[in-house]
Short mmCIF file of C-alpha atoms in Angstrom, two decimals:
data_model
loop_
_atom_site.label_atom_id
_atom_site.label_comp_id
_atom_site.label_asym_id
_atom_site.label_seq_id
_atom_site.Cartn_x
_atom_site.Cartn_y
_atom_site.Cartn_z
CA UNK A 1 1.18 0.73 9.56
CA UNK A 2 3.11 2.90 12.07
CA UNK A 3 2.94 6.90 10.77
CA UNK A 4 0.77 8.98 9.19
CA UNK A 5 0.79 12.70 8.04
CA UNK A 6 -1.99 15.26 6.95
CA UNK A 7 -4.80 14.19 4.81
CA UNK A 8 -7.37 16.60 4.39
CA UNK A 9 -8.90 16.36 1.77
CA UNK A 10 -10.53 13.27 -0.07
CA UNK A 11 -8.44 10.78 -1.86
CA UNK A 12 -9.86 10.05 -5.57
CA UNK A 13 -8.58 6.57 -4.51
CA UNK A 14 -9.52 3.47 -3.11
CA UNK A 15 -7.21 3.09 -0.44
CA UNK A 16 -7.76 0.75 1.84
CA UNK A 17 -7.94 -3.08 1.84
CA UNK A 18 -11.15 -4.70 1.74
CA UNK A 19 -10.34 -7.37 -0.27
CA UNK A 20 -13.86 -8.94 -0.95
CA UNK A 21 -15.86 -11.53 0.89
CA UNK A 22 -15.34 -13.80 -2.14
CA UNK A 23 -11.86 -13.11 -2.59
CA UNK A 24 -11.37 -13.55 2.23
CA UNK A 25 -13.12 -16.30 1.84
CA UNK A 26 -11.54 -18.52 -1.59
CA UNK A 27 -8.58 -16.89 -2.90
CA UNK A 28 -7.49 -15.62 1.09
CA UNK A 29 -8.24 -19.07 2.79
CA UNK A 30 -7.80 -20.91 0.67
CA UNK A 31 -4.47 -23.59 1.49
CA UNK A 32 -3.23 -20.78 3.81
CA UNK A 33 -2.70 -23.26 6.28
CA UNK A 34 -0.75 -26.05 4.07
CA UNK A 35 2.84 -26.80 5.12
CA UNK A 36 4.82 -24.61 3.74
CA UNK A 37 8.39 -25.92 2.05
CA UNK A 38 11.16 -24.05 1.56
CA UNK A 39 12.04 -22.39 -2.36
CA UNK A 40 15.05 -21.08 -3.40
CA UNK A 41 13.71 -20.52 -6.40
CA UNK A 42 13.46 -16.93 -7.87
CA UNK A 43 15.13 -13.68 -7.17
CA UNK A 44 17.20 -12.51 -10.24
CA UNK A 45 20.80 -12.88 -8.37
CA UNK A 46 23.07 -12.24 -11.24
CA UNK A 47 24.53 -8.88 -11.91
CA UNK A 48 26.26 -6.26 -14.55
CA UNK A 49 28.94 -5.19 -12.98
CA UNK A 50 28.75 -1.65 -14.75
CA UNK A 51 25.31 -1.75 -15.66
CA UNK A 52 23.68 0.29 -18.69
CA UNK A 53 21.55 -2.08 -20.68
CA UNK A 54 19.37 -5.10 -19.66
CA UNK A 55 21.27 -8.52 -18.85
CA UNK A 56 19.60 -12.01 -19.79
CA UNK A 57 17.23 -12.51 -17.30
CA UNK A 58 16.52 -9.60 -16.26
CA UNK A 59 13.20 -7.31 -16.36
CA UNK A 60 14.57 -4.03 -16.31
CA UNK A 61 17.38 -1.96 -17.89
CA UNK A 62 19.52 0.40 -15.52
CA UNK A 63 21.44 3.06 -16.17
CA UNK A 64 25.32 3.01 -15.57
CA UNK A 65 25.79 4.47 -11.75
CA UNK A 66 30.04 3.82 -10.98
CA UNK A 67 31.10 6.48 -8.34
CA UNK A 68 27.04 7.99 -7.97
CA UNK A 69 26.20 6.99 -4.47
CA UNK A 70 22.82 7.41 -2.29
CA UNK A 71 21.25 6.68 0.58
CA UNK A 72 17.65 5.38 1.75
CA UNK A 73 15.71 6.39 4.34
CA UNK A 74 13.09 3.81 6.31
CA UNK A 75 12.20 2.49 9.94
CA UNK A 76 13.28 -0.80 9.09
CA UNK A 77 14.74 -2.87 11.70
CA UNK A 78 16.39 -6.49 12.33
CA UNK A 79 15.41 -8.77 9.66
CA UNK A 80 13.12 -6.65 7.31
CA UNK A 81 16.58 -4.25 7.07
CA UNK A 82 18.89 -6.87 6.80
CA UNK A 83 16.40 -8.60 3.60
CA UNK A 84 16.11 -5.05 2.03
CA UNK A 85 20.07 -3.77 1.83
CA UNK A 86 20.11 -7.22 -0.28
CA UNK A 87 17.71 -5.95 -2.61
CA UNK A 88 20.28 -2.57 -2.42
CA UNK A 89 23.21 -5.57 -3.36
CA UNK A 90 21.49 -6.43 -6.17
CA UNK A 91 21.33 -2.82 -7.74
CA UNK A 92 24.93 -1.72 -6.58
CA UNK A 93 26.49 -4.65 -8.67
CA UNK A 94 23.94 -4.13 -11.49
CA UNK A 95 24.78 -0.40 -11.53
CA UNK A 96 28.11 0.48 -10.41
CA UNK A 97 26.31 2.60 -7.53
CA UNK A 98 27.23 2.86 -3.77
CA UNK A 99 24.32 2.91 -1.81
CA UNK A 100 23.73 3.33 1.98
CA UNK A 101 21.32 2.14 3.90
CA UNK A 102 20.10 5.22 6.43
CA UNK A 103 18.06 4.28 9.84
CA UNK A 104 14.94 6.27 10.59
CA UNK A 105 12.98 7.16 13.45
CA UNK A 106 9.00 6.99 14.07
CA UNK A 107 7.72 9.59 12.69
CA UNK A 108 9.70 9.38 9.71
CA UNK A 109 8.27 12.72 8.30
CA UNK A 110 9.73 13.93 11.60
CA UNK A 111 13.05 12.36 11.26
CA UNK A 112 13.20 13.72 7.11
CA UNK A 113 12.12 17.06 8.33
CA UNK A 114 15.49 17.21 10.74
CA UNK A 115 17.72 16.13 7.85
CA UNK A 116 16.53 18.38 5.61
CA UNK A 117 17.11 21.28 7.30
CA UNK A 118 20.82 19.87 8.34
CA UNK A 119 20.97 19.63 4.77
CA UNK A 120 21.06 16.24 4.78
CA UNK A 121 18.23 14.94 3.23
CA UNK A 122 18.66 10.86 1.83
CA UNK A 123 18.58 10.61 -1.84
CA UNK A 124 15.31 7.79 -1.57
CA UNK A 125 12.69 7.39 1.79
CA UNK A 126 10.53 4.65 2.52
CA UNK A 127 7.36 6.26 3.65
CA UNK A 128 4.81 4.03 5.50
CA UNK A 129 1.30 5.60 3.85
CA UNK A 130 -0.13 7.95 1.54
CA UNK A 131 -1.03 10.76 3.98
CA UNK A 132 3.42 10.86 4.26
CA UNK A 133 3.54 11.44 0.39
CA UNK A 134 0.99 13.45 0.29
CA UNK A 135 2.98 16.00 2.97
CA UNK A 136 6.70 15.10 1.12
CA UNK A 137 5.21 17.06 -1.32
CA UNK A 138 3.40 19.93 0.31
CA UNK A 139 6.77 21.05 1.96
CA UNK A 140 8.33 20.52 -1.17
CA UNK A 141 10.61 17.43 -0.61
CA UNK A 142 9.44 15.02 -2.87
CA UNK A 143 10.10 14.99 -6.40
CA UNK A 144 7.44 13.27 -9.71
CA UNK A 145 8.77 10.02 -10.56
CA UNK A 146 11.08 9.91 -13.97
CA UNK A 147 9.97 8.86 -17.08
CA UNK A 148 11.45 5.40 -16.34
CA UNK A 149 10.17 4.58 -12.65
CA UNK A 150 7.14 5.76 -13.99
CA UNK A 151 6.96 3.12 -16.76
CA UNK A 152 8.41 0.14 -14.74
CA UNK A 153 5.55 1.47 -12.37
CA UNK A 154 2.50 1.39 -15.25
CA UNK A 155 3.55 -2.37 -16.81
CA UNK A 156 3.80 -3.67 -12.71
CA UNK A 157 1.00 -2.51 -11.29
CA UNK A 158 -2.32 -1.65 -10.92
CA UNK A 159 -3.95 1.81 -10.94
CA UNK A 160 -5.25 1.32 -7.97
CA UNK A 161 -1.60 0.53 -6.51
CA UNK A 162 -0.26 3.69 -8.72
CA UNK A 163 -2.59 5.85 -7.75
CA UNK A 164 -2.45 5.70 -4.41
CA UNK A 165 1.81 6.86 -4.70
CA UNK A 166 -0.46 9.82 -7.03
CA UNK A 167 -0.41 13.63 -5.24
CA UNK A 168 -2.13 16.01 -7.70
CA UNK A 169 -2.11 13.51 -10.67
CA UNK A 170 1.76 13.36 -10.42
CA UNK A 171 3.49 9.96 -9.69
CA UNK A 172 5.52 10.10 -6.52
CA UNK A 173 5.36 7.03 -4.46
CA UNK A 174 6.14 3.37 -5.73
CA UNK A 175 5.17 0.84 -3.22
CA UNK A 176 7.04 -1.04 -2.88
CA UNK A 177 6.07 -3.42 0.06
CA UNK A 178 2.53 -4.37 0.78
CA UNK A 179 0.75 -5.78 3.50
CA UNK A 180 -1.92 -7.83 4.20
CA UNK A 181 -3.22 -6.66 7.58
CA UNK A 182 -6.07 -9.15 8.08
CA UNK A 183 -4.67 -12.00 9.09
CA UNK A 184 -4.37 -13.97 12.69
CA UNK A 185 -1.58 -16.88 13.33
CA UNK A 186 -1.49 -19.17 16.06
CA UNK A 187 0.68 -22.15 16.82
CA UNK A 188 -1.19 -24.94 16.03
CA UNK A 189 -0.90 -27.75 18.30
CA UNK A 190 -2.42 -25.47 21.34
CA UNK A 191 -4.94 -25.51 18.55
CA UNK A 192 -4.70 -29.46 18.08
CA UNK A 193 -4.55 -29.45 21.97
CA UNK A 194 -7.34 -27.61 22.38
CA UNK A 195 -9.87 -29.05 19.47
CA UNK A 196 -10.08 -25.73 18.05
CA UNK A 197 -10.33 -25.37 14.13
CA UNK A 198 -10.06 -21.52 12.62
CA UNK A 199 -12.65 -19.58 13.45
CA UNK A 200 -14.91 -17.45 10.10
CA UNK A 201 -16.76 -15.56 12.27
CA UNK A 202 -16.47 -13.35 15.04
CA UNK A 203 -18.41 -15.22 17.56
CA UNK A 204 -16.44 -18.82 16.18
CA UNK A 205 -13.33 -16.88 17.33
CA UNK A 206 -14.66 -15.93 20.92
CA UNK A 207 -15.44 -20.01 21.54
CA UNK A 208 -12.42 -20.86 20.07
CA UNK A 209 -10.65 -18.25 22.73
CA UNK A 210 -12.52 -20.31 24.87
CA UNK A 211 -10.98 -23.70 23.47
CA UNK A 212 -7.91 -22.54 23.96
CA UNK A 213 -7.72 -21.07 27.54
CA UNK A 214 -9.90 -23.98 28.62
CA UNK A 215 -6.83 -26.05 27.72
CA UNK A 216 -4.47 -24.36 29.77
CA UNK A 217 -3.10 -21.49 27.55
CA UNK A 218 -4.00 -18.08 27.11
CA UNK A 219 -5.59 -17.33 23.66
CA UNK A 220 -4.06 -14.06 22.40
CA UNK A 221 -0.73 -12.22 22.36
CA UNK A 222 -1.42 -8.33 22.41
CA UNK A 223 1.58 -6.34 20.88
CA UNK A 224 0.22 -3.25 22.98
CA UNK A 225 3.36 -1.55 23.62
CA UNK A 226 3.03 -0.63 20.12
CA UNK A 227 -0.20 1.70 19.38
CA UNK A 228 -0.20 0.75 15.81
CA UNK A 229 -0.88 -2.51 16.20
CA UNK A 230 -4.27 -1.48 18.28
CA UNK A 231 -5.10 0.67 15.26
CA UNK A 232 -5.04 -2.27 13.00
CA UNK A 233 -7.38 -4.08 15.14
CA UNK A 234 -9.95 -1.26 15.64
CA UNK A 235 -9.80 -1.31 11.53
CA UNK A 236 -10.67 -4.70 11.15
CA UNK A 237 -13.70 -4.94 13.67
CA UNK A 238 -14.80 -1.59 12.03
CA UNK A 239 -14.13 -2.15 8.53
CA UNK A 240 -16.10 -5.80 8.57
CA UNK A 241 -18.61 -4.26 11.22
CA UNK A 242 -19.48 -0.76 9.69
CA UNK A 243 -18.45 -1.37 5.98
CA UNK A 244 -16.55 0.26 3.57
CA UNK A 245 -19.07 3.41 3.14
CA UNK A 246 -18.46 4.12 6.95
CA UNK A 247 -15.31 3.04 6.87
CA UNK A 248 -14.30 5.72 4.22
CA UNK A 249 -15.60 8.51 6.24
CA UNK A 250 -14.02 8.29 9.28
CA UNK A 251 -10.75 7.68 7.89
CA UNK A 252 -11.53 11.21 6.70
CA UNK A 253 -12.97 12.21 9.70
CA UNK A 254 -16.08 12.88 7.67
CA UNK A 255 -18.06 11.76 10.95
CA UNK A 256 -17.30 12.10 14.22
CA UNK A 257 -15.41 9.16 16.29
CA UNK A 258 -18.62 9.86 18.56
CA UNK A 259 -20.74 7.72 15.81
CA UNK A 260 -22.76 5.10 16.95
CA UNK A 261 -20.74 2.61 14.78
CA UNK A 262 -17.56 3.57 16.52
CA UNK A 263 -19.29 2.57 20.00
CA UNK A 264 -20.40 -0.05 18.15
CA UNK A 265 -16.58 -1.37 16.82
CA UNK A 266 -14.96 -0.63 20.24
CA UNK A 267 -17.70 -2.30 22.84
CA UNK A 268 -16.97 -5.30 20.10
CA UNK A 269 -13.02 -5.35 20.74
CA UNK A 270 -13.88 -5.30 24.99
CA UNK A 271 -14.84 -8.64 24.25
CA UNK A 272 -11.16 -10.01 24.07
CA UNK A 273 -9.72 -6.78 25.41
CA UNK A 274 -11.78 -6.71 28.02
CA UNK A 275 -11.47 -10.18 29.57
CA UNK A 276 -8.01 -10.80 31.06
CA UNK A 277 -7.72 -14.19 31.34
CA UNK A 278 -8.26 -14.08 27.46
CA UNK A 279 -4.88 -11.70 26.97
CA UNK A 280 -0.88 -12.84 27.75
CA UNK A 281 -0.19 -10.93 30.90
CA UNK A 282 -3.59 -9.15 31.09
CA UNK A 283 -3.88 -5.89 30.00
CA UNK A 284 -0.52 -4.00 32.00
CA UNK A 285 1.14 -7.78 30.01
CA UNK A 286 0.03 -6.52 26.83
CA UNK A 287 1.11 -3.45 26.89
CA UNK A 288 4.57 -3.67 27.94
CA UNK A 289 4.95 -6.42 25.07
CA UNK A 290 5.96 -4.72 21.69
CA UNK A 291 5.20 -6.19 18.54
CA UNK A 292 8.06 -8.84 17.60
CA UNK A 293 7.40 -9.87 21.35
CA UNK A 294 3.87 -10.92 20.67
CA UNK A 295 4.21 -12.81 17.69
CA UNK A 296 7.84 -15.07 19.24
CA UNK A 297 6.15 -15.68 22.62
CA UNK A 298 2.99 -17.58 20.67
CA UNK A 299 5.63 -19.93 18.86
CA UNK A 300 7.64 -20.60 21.78
CA UNK A 301 7.66 -22.22 24.78
CA UNK A 302 6.63 -25.94 23.15
CA UNK A 303 2.70 -26.45 23.36
CA UNK A 304 2.80 -24.25 26.33
CA UNK A 305 3.61 -20.93 24.95
CA UNK A 306 2.30 -17.79 26.71
CA UNK A 307 -0.15 -17.96 24.43
CA UNK A 308 -2.22 -19.61 21.20
CA UNK A 309 -2.54 -16.97 18.90
CA UNK A 310 -1.21 -13.04 17.92
CA UNK A 311 -3.17 -10.76 15.00
CA UNK A 312 -1.22 -8.98 12.99
CA UNK A 313 -0.22 -8.74 9.36
CA UNK A 314 2.12 -11.08 6.77
CA UNK A 315 5.39 -9.22 8.11
CA UNK A 316 4.90 -11.24 11.49
CA UNK A 317 6.46 -14.36 9.56
CA UNK A 318 9.98 -12.17 9.61
CA UNK A 319 9.17 -12.23 14.19
CA UNK A 320 8.18 -16.50 13.34
CA UNK A 321 11.13 -16.73 11.93
CA UNK A 322 13.40 -16.00 14.63
CA UNK A 323 11.43 -19.07 16.83
CA UNK A 324 11.77 -22.53 15.58
CA UNK A 325 8.87 -23.14 14.16
CA UNK A 326 8.03 -23.13 10.33
CA UNK A 327 5.17 -21.22 8.84
CA UNK A 328 2.73 -23.38 7.26
CA UNK A 329 3.81 -26.42 10.11
CA UNK A 330 3.76 -25.28 13.72
CA UNK A 331 2.78 -21.90 12.78
CA UNK A 332 -0.64 -21.56 10.74
CA UNK A 333 -2.65 -18.65 9.99
CA UNK A 334 -6.55 -17.49 9.45
CA UNK A 335 -7.65 -14.43 7.53
CA UNK A 336 -9.71 -12.70 10.34
CA UNK A 337 -13.16 -13.95 10.96
CA UNK A 338 -16.32 -11.56 9.88
CA UNK A 339 -17.72 -9.58 12.35
CA UNK A 340 -20.72 -7.60 10.32
CA UNK A 341 -21.75 -9.60 6.83
CA UNK A 342 -18.32 -9.81 4.99
CA UNK A 343 -14.56 -10.75 6.77
CA UNK A 344 -12.45 -7.75 5.94
CA UNK A 345 -8.97 -7.31 4.42
CA UNK A 346 -7.12 -4.34 5.60
CA UNK A 347 -3.61 -3.50 3.98
CA UNK A 348 -1.08 -1.58 4.59
CA UNK A 349 2.09 -0.70 2.92
CA UNK A 350 5.29 1.16 1.86
CA UNK A 351 6.54 3.51 -1.00
CA UNK A 352 9.85 4.36 -2.67
CA UNK A 353 9.68 8.68 -2.77
CA UNK A 354 12.29 10.45 -4.34
CA UNK A 355 14.24 13.18 -2.26
CA UNK A 356 17.01 14.31 -4.24
CA UNK A 357 15.89 14.19 -8.27
CA UNK A 358 19.29 12.80 -9.69
CA UNK A 359 19.88 10.31 -12.35
CA UNK A 360 20.65 7.75 -9.31
CA UNK A 361 17.78 8.19 -7.21
CA UNK A 362 15.56 7.83 -10.18
CA UNK A 363 17.39 4.46 -11.46
CA UNK A 364 16.54 3.47 -7.78
CA UNK A 365 13.36 4.37 -7.87
CA UNK A 366 12.84 2.19 -11.13
CA UNK A 367 15.10 -0.38 -9.99
CA UNK A 368 11.88 -1.25 -6.67
CA UNK A 369 9.09 -0.53 -9.35
CA UNK A 370 10.55 -3.53 -11.18
CA UNK A 371 9.73 -7.28 -10.52
CA UNK A 372 13.44 -8.45 -10.12
CA UNK A 373 14.13 -6.29 -7.03
CA UNK A 374 11.25 -7.29 -5.47
CA UNK A 375 11.75 -11.39 -6.25
CA UNK A 376 14.77 -11.09 -3.73
CA UNK A 377 13.02 -9.99 -0.65
CA UNK A 378 9.65 -12.35 -1.68
CA UNK A 379 11.68 -15.40 -1.69
CA UNK A 380 13.24 -14.49 2.01
CA UNK A 381 10.29 -14.26 3.36
CA UNK A 382 8.69 -11.79 5.45
CA UNK A 383 7.69 -9.45 3.06
CA UNK A 384 4.74 -9.30 0.08
CA UNK A 385 4.61 -7.42 -3.00
CA UNK A 386 1.46 -5.68 -4.36
CA UNK A 387 4.01 -5.83 -8.36
CA UNK A 388 2.26 -8.34 -10.11
CA UNK A 389 4.84 -8.97 -12.50
CA UNK A 390 6.55 -11.47 -9.92
CA UNK A 391 6.15 -15.20 -10.07
CA UNK A 392 4.35 -15.77 -6.48
CA UNK A 393 6.82 -19.12 -6.62
CA UNK A 394 9.48 -17.29 -5.51
CA UNK A 395 7.89 -16.70 -2.29
CA UNK A 396 9.63 -19.14 0.20
CA UNK A 397 5.98 -21.14 1.61
CA UNK A 398 2.89 -22.21 0.27
CA UNK A 399 1.10 -20.03 3.22
CA UNK A 400 3.02 -17.00 1.79
CA UNK A 401 2.08 -17.14 -1.91
CA UNK A 402 -1.50 -18.21 -1.25
CA UNK A 403 -1.58 -14.59 0.59
CA UNK A 404 0.49 -12.80 -2.36
CA UNK A 405 -1.61 -14.79 -4.71
CA UNK A 406 -4.63 -12.86 -2.66
CA UNK A 407 -3.19 -9.28 -3.27
CA UNK A 408 -2.62 -9.70 -7.03
CA UNK A 409 -6.11 -11.44 -7.64
CA UNK A 410 -7.59 -8.10 -5.28
CA UNK A 411 -6.41 -5.88 -8.04
CA UNK A 412 -7.99 -2.15 -6.76
CA UNK A 413 -10.96 -3.48 -4.74
CA UNK A 414 -9.23 -2.83 -1.21
CA UNK A 415 -9.25 0.06 1.62
CA UNK A 416 -5.74 1.05 2.92
CA UNK A 417 -4.77 1.14 6.61
CA UNK A 418 -7.61 4.46 8.45
CA UNK A 419 -4.21 5.59 10.95
CA UNK A 420 -2.05 5.65 8.06
CA UNK A 421 -4.72 7.95 6.38
CA UNK A 422 -4.62 10.27 9.09
CA UNK A 423 -2.98 13.28 9.98
CA UNK A 424 0.23 12.26 11.80
CA UNK A 425 -0.38 13.61 14.98
CA UNK A 426 -3.19 11.37 15.63
CA UNK A 427 -3.07 8.91 13.60
CA UNK A 428 0.61 7.93 13.52
CA UNK A 429 2.79 9.38 16.92
CA UNK A 430 3.34 7.08 19.80
CA UNK A 431 2.17 8.69 23.17
CA UNK A 432 -0.07 11.01 20.95
CA UNK A 433 -3.69 10.47 19.33
CA UNK A 434 -5.40 7.37 18.79
CA UNK A 435 -2.34 5.12 19.31
CA UNK A 436 -2.42 6.55 22.77
CA UNK A 437 -6.47 6.07 23.58
CA UNK A 438 -6.63 3.01 21.92
CA UNK A 439 -3.87 2.30 24.81
CA UNK A 440 -5.48 3.54 27.20
CA UNK A 441 -8.66 1.29 26.15
CA UNK A 442 -7.31 -1.60 26.27
CA UNK A 443 -5.80 -0.94 30.07
CA UNK A 444 -9.94 0.57 31.21
CA UNK A 445 -11.92 -1.22 28.27
CA UNK A 446 -15.61 -0.53 29.69
CA UNK A 447 -14.70 2.94 29.53
CA UNK A 448 -16.25 2.87 26.00
CA UNK A 449 -17.86 6.80 25.63
CA UNK A 450 -14.59 8.26 27.21
CA UNK A 451 -12.34 6.49 24.71
CA UNK A 452 -14.83 7.95 22.27
CA UNK A 453 -14.54 11.55 23.60
CA UNK A 454 -10.70 11.57 24.03
CA UNK A 455 -10.27 10.05 20.06
CA UNK A 456 -12.65 12.95 18.33
CA UNK A 457 -11.25 15.46 20.52
CA UNK A 458 -7.89 14.71 18.96
CA UNK A 459 -9.01 13.70 15.74
CA UNK A 460 -10.95 18.03 15.67
CA UNK A 461 -7.11 18.74 16.28
CA UNK A 462 -5.33 17.31 13.76
CA UNK A 463 -8.37 17.25 11.03
CA UNK A 464 -8.13 20.90 11.68
CA UNK A 465 -12.28 21.19 12.61
#
């Protein structure tokens, strides 16, 4: 999603999300636009003052940690950080430990390197991709999960979600947070005024965009100031068009970025990015728009917002929540349309990794692997958990519930975000590599060959060959 780091060997795990066509067309699409009502159920708000046993209604046993202190680092900001702190507060309540949230910067591996070099590493870090976990292990920073955390993980996660947190057969990461990154959110009033329906194919998406434009609203809001949003656009088009086998090969740089399949995907993207009237503010405006603003500007301004649609994952609900729009009524969503034979579903995630091995750090990893922790943040919105043991009724609206059900129903049939599998220098650094080249391509979508050549040169350097 954001940063990434070196992966030079083929992972044995299927990572990347392509929930199959049946799922994408069925469970995921089912009632995504249903009206969502507020649901305050779920999340165990009861607490054990001292910890040390499984309290009534709790699913996990935690030790007494009175007097212990922990630091947890993550790149999360705003509402996402605020909601995660509520999960940490419940851990404090149950164990007696004190937990401090440490705001990190992208790339988080660089941030952690500085902290470790200074002798002050956080106890736990939330790493936003498999490559970062591997790099933390390779550098000797990450510590394997203990028996209790591993047991909790085994009870609550499918084998696929467990495996992407493993390095060399050992469990290092708890994928606490997931993301379905194959969704397009839209302003319901704009679609109503335009007489537009939810598209299921790329050609239908282009037709829908034209209808929205003809009604007087720019079709798409693009958060081009954040390069990771552009990699997500590419990955959805590429996965659907080129297929999962090619996706896996490109993710590991087993085929070059000069491959004809990349040309085809970039040419397809240019059908939207290259049409100035289809992107709010044109390319220059998009490149000055950060992701949060790309969402909020789609749902402010009544029936005359700056754009009618915005592409990104389920986590966009956090930003929609900053507007007056109600998810499921004013803000609706449809699966990313099929460009090829099947609709894509690309996933990302954030894993808890222990850096300072201690009873308290291992207990926090155990807590984050539990349905109790996941349910607290799930009911607050803008959050999706791969934990199969939480009751999806805790999600705050029907839209989020259906997205969560689809993720769990996918089991191990998924593909992980491609840029998150790449070396950090290529797939996860602002102003460099894939992020920068796709920003340049947004600015000049006619130069497909130039974009391919630059992507390949940067990838070759980052992958080491």
